PDB file of C-alpha atoms in Angstrom:
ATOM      1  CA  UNK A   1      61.449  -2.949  21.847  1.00 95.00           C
ATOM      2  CA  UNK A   2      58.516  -2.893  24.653  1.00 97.00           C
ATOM      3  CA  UNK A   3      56.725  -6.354  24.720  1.00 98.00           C
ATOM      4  CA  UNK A   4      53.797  -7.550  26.356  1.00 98.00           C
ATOM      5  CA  UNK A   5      53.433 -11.689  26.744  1.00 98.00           C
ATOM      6  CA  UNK A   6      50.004 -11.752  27.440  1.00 98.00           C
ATOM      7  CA  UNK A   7      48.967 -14.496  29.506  1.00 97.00           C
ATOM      8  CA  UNK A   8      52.184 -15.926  30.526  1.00 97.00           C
ATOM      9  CA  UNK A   9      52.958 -17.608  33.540  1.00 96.00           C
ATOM     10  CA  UNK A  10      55.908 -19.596  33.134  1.00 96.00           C
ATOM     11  CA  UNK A  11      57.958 -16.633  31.862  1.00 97.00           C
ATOM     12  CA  UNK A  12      59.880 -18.701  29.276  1.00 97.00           C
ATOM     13  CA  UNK A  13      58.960 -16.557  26.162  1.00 98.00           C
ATOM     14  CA  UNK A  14      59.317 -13.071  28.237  1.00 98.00           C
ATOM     15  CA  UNK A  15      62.985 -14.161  29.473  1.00 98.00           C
ATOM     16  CA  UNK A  16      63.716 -15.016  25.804  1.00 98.00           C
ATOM     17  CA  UNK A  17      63.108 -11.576  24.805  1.00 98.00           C
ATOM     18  CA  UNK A  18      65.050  -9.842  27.896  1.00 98.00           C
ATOM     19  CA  UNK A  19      68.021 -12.003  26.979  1.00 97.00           C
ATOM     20  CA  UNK A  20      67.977 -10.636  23.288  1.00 96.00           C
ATOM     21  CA  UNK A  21      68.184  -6.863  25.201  1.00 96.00           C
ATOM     22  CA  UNK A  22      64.246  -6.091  25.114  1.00 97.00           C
ATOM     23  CA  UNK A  23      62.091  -4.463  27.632  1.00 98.00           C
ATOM     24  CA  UNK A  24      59.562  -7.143  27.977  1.00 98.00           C
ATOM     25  CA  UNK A  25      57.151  -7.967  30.585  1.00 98.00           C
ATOM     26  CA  UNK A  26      54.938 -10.951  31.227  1.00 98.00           C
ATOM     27  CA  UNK A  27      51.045 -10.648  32.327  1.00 98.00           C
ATOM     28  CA  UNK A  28      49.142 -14.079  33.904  1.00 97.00           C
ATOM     29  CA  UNK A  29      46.440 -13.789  36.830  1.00 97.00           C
ATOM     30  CA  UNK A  30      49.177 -16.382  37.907  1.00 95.00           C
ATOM     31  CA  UNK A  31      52.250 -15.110  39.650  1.00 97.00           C
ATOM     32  CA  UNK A  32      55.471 -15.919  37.163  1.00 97.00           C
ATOM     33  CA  UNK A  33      57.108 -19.160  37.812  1.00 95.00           C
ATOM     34  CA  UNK A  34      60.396 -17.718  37.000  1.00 95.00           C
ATOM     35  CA  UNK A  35      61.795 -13.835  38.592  1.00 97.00           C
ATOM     36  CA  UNK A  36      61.499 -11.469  36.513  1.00 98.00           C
ATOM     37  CA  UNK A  37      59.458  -8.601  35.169  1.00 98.00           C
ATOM     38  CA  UNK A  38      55.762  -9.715  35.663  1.00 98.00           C
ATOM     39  CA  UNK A  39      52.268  -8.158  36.140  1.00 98.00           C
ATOM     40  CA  UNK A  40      50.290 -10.557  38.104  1.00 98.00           C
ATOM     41  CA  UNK A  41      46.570  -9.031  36.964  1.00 98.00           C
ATOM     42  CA  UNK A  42      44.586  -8.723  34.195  1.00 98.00           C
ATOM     43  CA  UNK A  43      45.987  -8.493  30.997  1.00 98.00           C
ATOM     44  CA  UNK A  44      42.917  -6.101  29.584  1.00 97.00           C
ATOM     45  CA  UNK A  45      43.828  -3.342  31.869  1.00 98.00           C
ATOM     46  CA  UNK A  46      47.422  -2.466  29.914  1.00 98.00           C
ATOM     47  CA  UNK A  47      46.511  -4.614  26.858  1.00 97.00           C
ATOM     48  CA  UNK A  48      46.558  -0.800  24.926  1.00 96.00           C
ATOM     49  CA  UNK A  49      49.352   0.290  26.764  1.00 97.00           C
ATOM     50  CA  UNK A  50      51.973   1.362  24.085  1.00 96.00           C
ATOM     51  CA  UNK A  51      53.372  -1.794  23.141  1.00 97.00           C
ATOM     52  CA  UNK A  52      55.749  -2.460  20.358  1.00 96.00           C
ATOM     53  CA  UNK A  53      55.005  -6.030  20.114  1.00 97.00           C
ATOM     54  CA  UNK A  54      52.241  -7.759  21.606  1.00 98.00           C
ATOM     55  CA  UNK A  55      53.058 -12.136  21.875  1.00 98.00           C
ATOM     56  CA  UNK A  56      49.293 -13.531  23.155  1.00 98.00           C
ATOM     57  CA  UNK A  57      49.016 -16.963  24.772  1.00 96.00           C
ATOM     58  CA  UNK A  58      44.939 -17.104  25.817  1.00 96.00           C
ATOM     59  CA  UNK A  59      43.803 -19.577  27.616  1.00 90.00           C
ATOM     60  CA  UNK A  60      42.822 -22.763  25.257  1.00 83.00           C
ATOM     61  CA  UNK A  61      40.533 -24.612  27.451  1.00 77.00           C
ATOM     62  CA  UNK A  62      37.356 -23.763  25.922  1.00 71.00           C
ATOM     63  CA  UNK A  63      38.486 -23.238  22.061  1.00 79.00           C
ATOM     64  CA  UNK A  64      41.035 -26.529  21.897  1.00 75.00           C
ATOM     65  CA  UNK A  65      39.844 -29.493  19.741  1.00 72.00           C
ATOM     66  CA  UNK A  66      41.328 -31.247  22.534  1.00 64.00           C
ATOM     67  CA  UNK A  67      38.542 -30.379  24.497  1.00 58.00           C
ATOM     68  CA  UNK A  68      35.882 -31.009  21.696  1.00 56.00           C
ATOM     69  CA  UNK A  69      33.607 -33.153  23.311  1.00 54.00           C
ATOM     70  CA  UNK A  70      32.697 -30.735  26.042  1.00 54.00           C
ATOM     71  CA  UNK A  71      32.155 -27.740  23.017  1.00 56.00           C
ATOM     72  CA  UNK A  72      28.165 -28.338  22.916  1.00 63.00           C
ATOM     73  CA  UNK A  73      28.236 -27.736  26.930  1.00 63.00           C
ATOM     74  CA  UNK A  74      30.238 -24.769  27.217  1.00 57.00           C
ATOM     75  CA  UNK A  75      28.790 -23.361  24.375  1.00 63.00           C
ATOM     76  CA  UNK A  76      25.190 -23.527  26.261  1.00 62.00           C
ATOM     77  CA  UNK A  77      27.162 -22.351  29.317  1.00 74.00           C
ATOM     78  CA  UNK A  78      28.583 -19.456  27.623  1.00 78.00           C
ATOM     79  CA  UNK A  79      32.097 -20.715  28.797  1.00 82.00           C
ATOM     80  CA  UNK A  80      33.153 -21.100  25.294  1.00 85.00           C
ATOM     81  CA  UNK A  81      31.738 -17.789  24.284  1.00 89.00           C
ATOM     82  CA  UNK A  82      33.745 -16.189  26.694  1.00 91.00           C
ATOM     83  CA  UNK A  83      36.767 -17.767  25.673  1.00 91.00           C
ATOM     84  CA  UNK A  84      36.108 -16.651  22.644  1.00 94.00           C
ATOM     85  CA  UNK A  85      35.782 -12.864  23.181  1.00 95.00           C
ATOM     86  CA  UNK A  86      38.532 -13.087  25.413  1.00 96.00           C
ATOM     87  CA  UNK A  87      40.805 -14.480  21.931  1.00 96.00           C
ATOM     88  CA  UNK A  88      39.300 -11.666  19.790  1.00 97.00           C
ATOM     89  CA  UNK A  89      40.301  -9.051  22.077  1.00 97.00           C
ATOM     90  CA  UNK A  90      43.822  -9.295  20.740  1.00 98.00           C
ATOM     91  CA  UNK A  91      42.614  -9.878  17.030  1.00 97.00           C
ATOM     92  CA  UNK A  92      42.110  -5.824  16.783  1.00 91.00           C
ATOM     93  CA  UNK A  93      45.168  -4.327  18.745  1.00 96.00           C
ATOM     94  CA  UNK A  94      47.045  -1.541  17.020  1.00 93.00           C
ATOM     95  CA  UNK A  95      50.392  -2.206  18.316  1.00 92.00           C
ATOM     96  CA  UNK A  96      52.637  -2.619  15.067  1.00 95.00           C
ATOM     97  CA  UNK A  97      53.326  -6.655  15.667  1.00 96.00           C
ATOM     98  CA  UNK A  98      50.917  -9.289  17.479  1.00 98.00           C
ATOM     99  CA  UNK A  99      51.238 -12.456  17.625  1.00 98.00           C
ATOM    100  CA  UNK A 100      48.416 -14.724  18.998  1.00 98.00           C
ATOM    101  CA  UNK A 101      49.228 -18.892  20.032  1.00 97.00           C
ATOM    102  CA  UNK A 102      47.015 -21.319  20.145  1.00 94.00           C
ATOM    103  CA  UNK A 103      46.112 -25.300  19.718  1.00 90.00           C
ATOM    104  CA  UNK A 104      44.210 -26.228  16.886  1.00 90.00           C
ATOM    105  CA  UNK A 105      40.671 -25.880  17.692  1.00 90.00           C
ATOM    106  CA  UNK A 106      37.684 -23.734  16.887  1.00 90.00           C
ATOM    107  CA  UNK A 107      39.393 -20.049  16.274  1.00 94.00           C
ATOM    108  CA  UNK A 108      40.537 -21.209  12.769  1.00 93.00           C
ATOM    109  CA  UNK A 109      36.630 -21.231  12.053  1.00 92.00           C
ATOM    110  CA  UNK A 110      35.381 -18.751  14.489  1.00 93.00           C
ATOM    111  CA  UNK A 111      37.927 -15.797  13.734  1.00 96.00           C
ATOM    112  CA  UNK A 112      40.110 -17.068  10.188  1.00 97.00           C
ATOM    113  CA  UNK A 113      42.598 -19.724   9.637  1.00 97.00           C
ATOM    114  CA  UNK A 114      46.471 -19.458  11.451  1.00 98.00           C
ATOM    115  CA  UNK A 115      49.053 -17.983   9.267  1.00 98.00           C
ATOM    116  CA  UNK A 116      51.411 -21.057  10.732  1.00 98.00           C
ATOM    117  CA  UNK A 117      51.312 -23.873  12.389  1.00 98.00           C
ATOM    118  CA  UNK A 118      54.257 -24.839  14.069  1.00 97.00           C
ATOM    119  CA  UNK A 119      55.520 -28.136  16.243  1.00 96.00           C
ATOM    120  CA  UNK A 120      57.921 -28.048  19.215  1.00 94.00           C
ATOM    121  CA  UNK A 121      60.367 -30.770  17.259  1.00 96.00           C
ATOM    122  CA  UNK A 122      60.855 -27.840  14.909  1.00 97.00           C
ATOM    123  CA  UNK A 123      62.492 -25.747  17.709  1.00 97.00           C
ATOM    124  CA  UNK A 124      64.950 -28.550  19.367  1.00 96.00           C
ATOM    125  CA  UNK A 125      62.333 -30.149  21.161  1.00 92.00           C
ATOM    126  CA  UNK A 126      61.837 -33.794  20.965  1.00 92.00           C
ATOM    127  CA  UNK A 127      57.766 -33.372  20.837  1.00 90.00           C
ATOM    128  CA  UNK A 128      54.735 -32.884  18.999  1.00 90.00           C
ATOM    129  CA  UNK A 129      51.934 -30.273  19.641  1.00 88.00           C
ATOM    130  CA  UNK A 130      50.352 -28.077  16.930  1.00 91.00           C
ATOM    131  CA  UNK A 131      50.479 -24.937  17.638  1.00 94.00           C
ATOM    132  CA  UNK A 132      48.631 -22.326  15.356  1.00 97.00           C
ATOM    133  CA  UNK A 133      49.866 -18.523  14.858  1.00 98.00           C
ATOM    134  CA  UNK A 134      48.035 -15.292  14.083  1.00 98.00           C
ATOM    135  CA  UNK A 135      50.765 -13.016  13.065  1.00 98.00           C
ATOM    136  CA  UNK A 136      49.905  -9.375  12.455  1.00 97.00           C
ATOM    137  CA  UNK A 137      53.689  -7.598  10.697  1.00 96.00           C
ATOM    138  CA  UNK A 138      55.473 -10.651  12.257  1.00 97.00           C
ATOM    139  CA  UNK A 139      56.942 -13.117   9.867  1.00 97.00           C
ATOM    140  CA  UNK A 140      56.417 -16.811   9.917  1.00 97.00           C
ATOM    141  CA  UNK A 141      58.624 -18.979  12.507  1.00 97.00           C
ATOM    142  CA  UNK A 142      61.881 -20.606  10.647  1.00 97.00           C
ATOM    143  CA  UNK A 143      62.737 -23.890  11.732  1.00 97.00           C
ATOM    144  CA  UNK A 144      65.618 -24.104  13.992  1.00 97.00           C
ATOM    145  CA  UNK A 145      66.465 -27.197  14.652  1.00 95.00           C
ATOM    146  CA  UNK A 146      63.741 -30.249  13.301  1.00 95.00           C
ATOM    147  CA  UNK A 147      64.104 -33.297  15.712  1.00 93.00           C
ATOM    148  CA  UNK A 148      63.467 -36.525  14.021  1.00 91.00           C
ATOM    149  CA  UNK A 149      62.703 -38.930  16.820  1.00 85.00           C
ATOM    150  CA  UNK A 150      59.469 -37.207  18.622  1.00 75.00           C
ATOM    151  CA  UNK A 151      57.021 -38.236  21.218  1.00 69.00           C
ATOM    152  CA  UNK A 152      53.351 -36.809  22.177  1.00 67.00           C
ATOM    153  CA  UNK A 153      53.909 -35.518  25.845  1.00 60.00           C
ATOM    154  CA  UNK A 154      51.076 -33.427  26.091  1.00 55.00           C
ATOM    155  CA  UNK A 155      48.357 -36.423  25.528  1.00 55.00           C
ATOM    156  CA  UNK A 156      51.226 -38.590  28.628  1.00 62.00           C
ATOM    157  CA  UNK A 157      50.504 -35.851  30.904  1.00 58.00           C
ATOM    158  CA  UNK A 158      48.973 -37.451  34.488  1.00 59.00           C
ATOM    159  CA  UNK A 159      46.019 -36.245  35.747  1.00 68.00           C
ATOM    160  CA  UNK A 160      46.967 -33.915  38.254  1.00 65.00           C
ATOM    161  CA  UNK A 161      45.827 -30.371  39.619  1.00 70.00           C
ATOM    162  CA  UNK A 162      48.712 -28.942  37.687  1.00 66.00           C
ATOM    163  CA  UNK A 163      47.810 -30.889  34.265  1.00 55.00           C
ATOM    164  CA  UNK A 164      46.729 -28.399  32.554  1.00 52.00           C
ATOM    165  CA  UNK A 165      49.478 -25.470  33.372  1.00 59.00           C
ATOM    166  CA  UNK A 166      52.419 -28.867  31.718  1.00 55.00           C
ATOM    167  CA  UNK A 167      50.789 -28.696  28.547  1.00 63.00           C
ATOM    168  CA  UNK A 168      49.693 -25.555  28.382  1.00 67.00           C
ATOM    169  CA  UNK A 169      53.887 -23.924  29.301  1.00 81.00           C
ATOM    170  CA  UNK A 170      55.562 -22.861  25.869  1.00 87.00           C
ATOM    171  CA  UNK A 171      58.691 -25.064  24.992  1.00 91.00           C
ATOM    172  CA  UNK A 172      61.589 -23.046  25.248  1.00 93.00           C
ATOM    173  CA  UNK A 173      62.894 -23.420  21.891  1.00 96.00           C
ATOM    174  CA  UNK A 174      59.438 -21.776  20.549  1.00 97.00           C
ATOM    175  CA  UNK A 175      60.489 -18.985  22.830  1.00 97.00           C
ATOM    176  CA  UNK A 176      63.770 -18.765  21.960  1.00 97.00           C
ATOM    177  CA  UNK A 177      62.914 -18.726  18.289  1.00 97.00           C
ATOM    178  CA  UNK A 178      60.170 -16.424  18.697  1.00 97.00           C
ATOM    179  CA  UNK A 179      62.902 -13.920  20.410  1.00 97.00           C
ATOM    180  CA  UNK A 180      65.856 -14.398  17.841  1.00 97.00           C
ATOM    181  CA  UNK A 181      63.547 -14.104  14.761  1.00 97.00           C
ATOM    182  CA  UNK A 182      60.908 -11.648  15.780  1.00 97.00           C
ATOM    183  CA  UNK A 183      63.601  -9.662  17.218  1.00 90.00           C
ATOM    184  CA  UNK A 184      65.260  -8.997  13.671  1.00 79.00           C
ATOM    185  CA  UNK A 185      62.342  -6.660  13.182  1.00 71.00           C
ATOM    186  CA  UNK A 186      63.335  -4.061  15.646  1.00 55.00           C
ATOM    187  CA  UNK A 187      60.922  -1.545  15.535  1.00 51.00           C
ATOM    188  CA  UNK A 188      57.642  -2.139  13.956  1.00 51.00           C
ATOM    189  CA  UNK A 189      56.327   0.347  11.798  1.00 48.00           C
TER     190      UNK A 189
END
């Protein structure tokens, strides 16, 4: 299959998917942190490319509850709004699967509630962070691997100028999950 992650930096998810045998690519105004098959740009300008699968990670910072008691400011700034028509643009794509990530916050009111929410310690990973998922001819995430003893390491994140690249990064059992599972469906119809 030909996959797009959309506003990927790290290129955790996108190596996932080449290591199952896909031709996937990453897309982040960031460079990739790993080597590998990356578009350093803007995601809009091959969003319609012909994609088989379409996995969308778009920027959180002003649609995460996390962030809620800035919301009436970048709402008046039009920050939020911008956030928020940058989200919808991958709401309509007609690629056959899309799948959209992101923290609880103000899109499960805004556009319609996630079809999942999943946690890291699901995947192997010893931590908690809801994530929600818009799935579009994807089917829901099965557990891999549930990890009993869990800590919050997003919230024990430093200040730092690279705070908010830490807890935004998807954990690589999410990826690796996301590849094994979504890759059952083989070509999308």
């Amino acid at each position: 299959m030909k996959i797009l992650i959309a506003c990927e930096f790290s290129g955790i998810v996108r190596d996932a998917f080449i290591s199952r045998g896909h031709d996937a690519i990453s897309c982040d105004l960031l460079p990739s942190e790993r080597p590998g098959p990356h578009i350093q740009g803007d995601v809009l300008n091959i969003l319609h490319d012909d994609w088989d699968m379409v996995i969308a990670f778009p920027p959180c910072t002003h649609l995460a509850v996390s962030g809620a008691v800035w919301f009436e400011q970048k709402r008046k700034d039009g920050r939020q709004q911008q956030g928020i028509d940058f989200f919808m643009k991958f709401t309509d794509l007609k690629c056959p699967g899309v799948a959209i990530e992101n923290p609880i916050g103000i899109m499960s009111t805004i556009y319609r509630k996630p079809d999942q929410i999943i946690q890291p310690y699901m995947f192997g990973e010893p931590y908690q962070k809801k994530t929600c998922l818009w799935l579009k001819n994807l089917p829901l995430l099965q557990p891999t691997d549930i990890i009993e003893e869990r800590e919050q390491k997003c919230w024990k994140e430093p200040p730092s100028p690279d705070r908010w690249k830490n807890r935004s990064r998807t954990y690589s059992g999410i990826g690796a999950a996301m590849a094994v599972q979504w890759s059952l469906t083989r070509r999308l119809t």
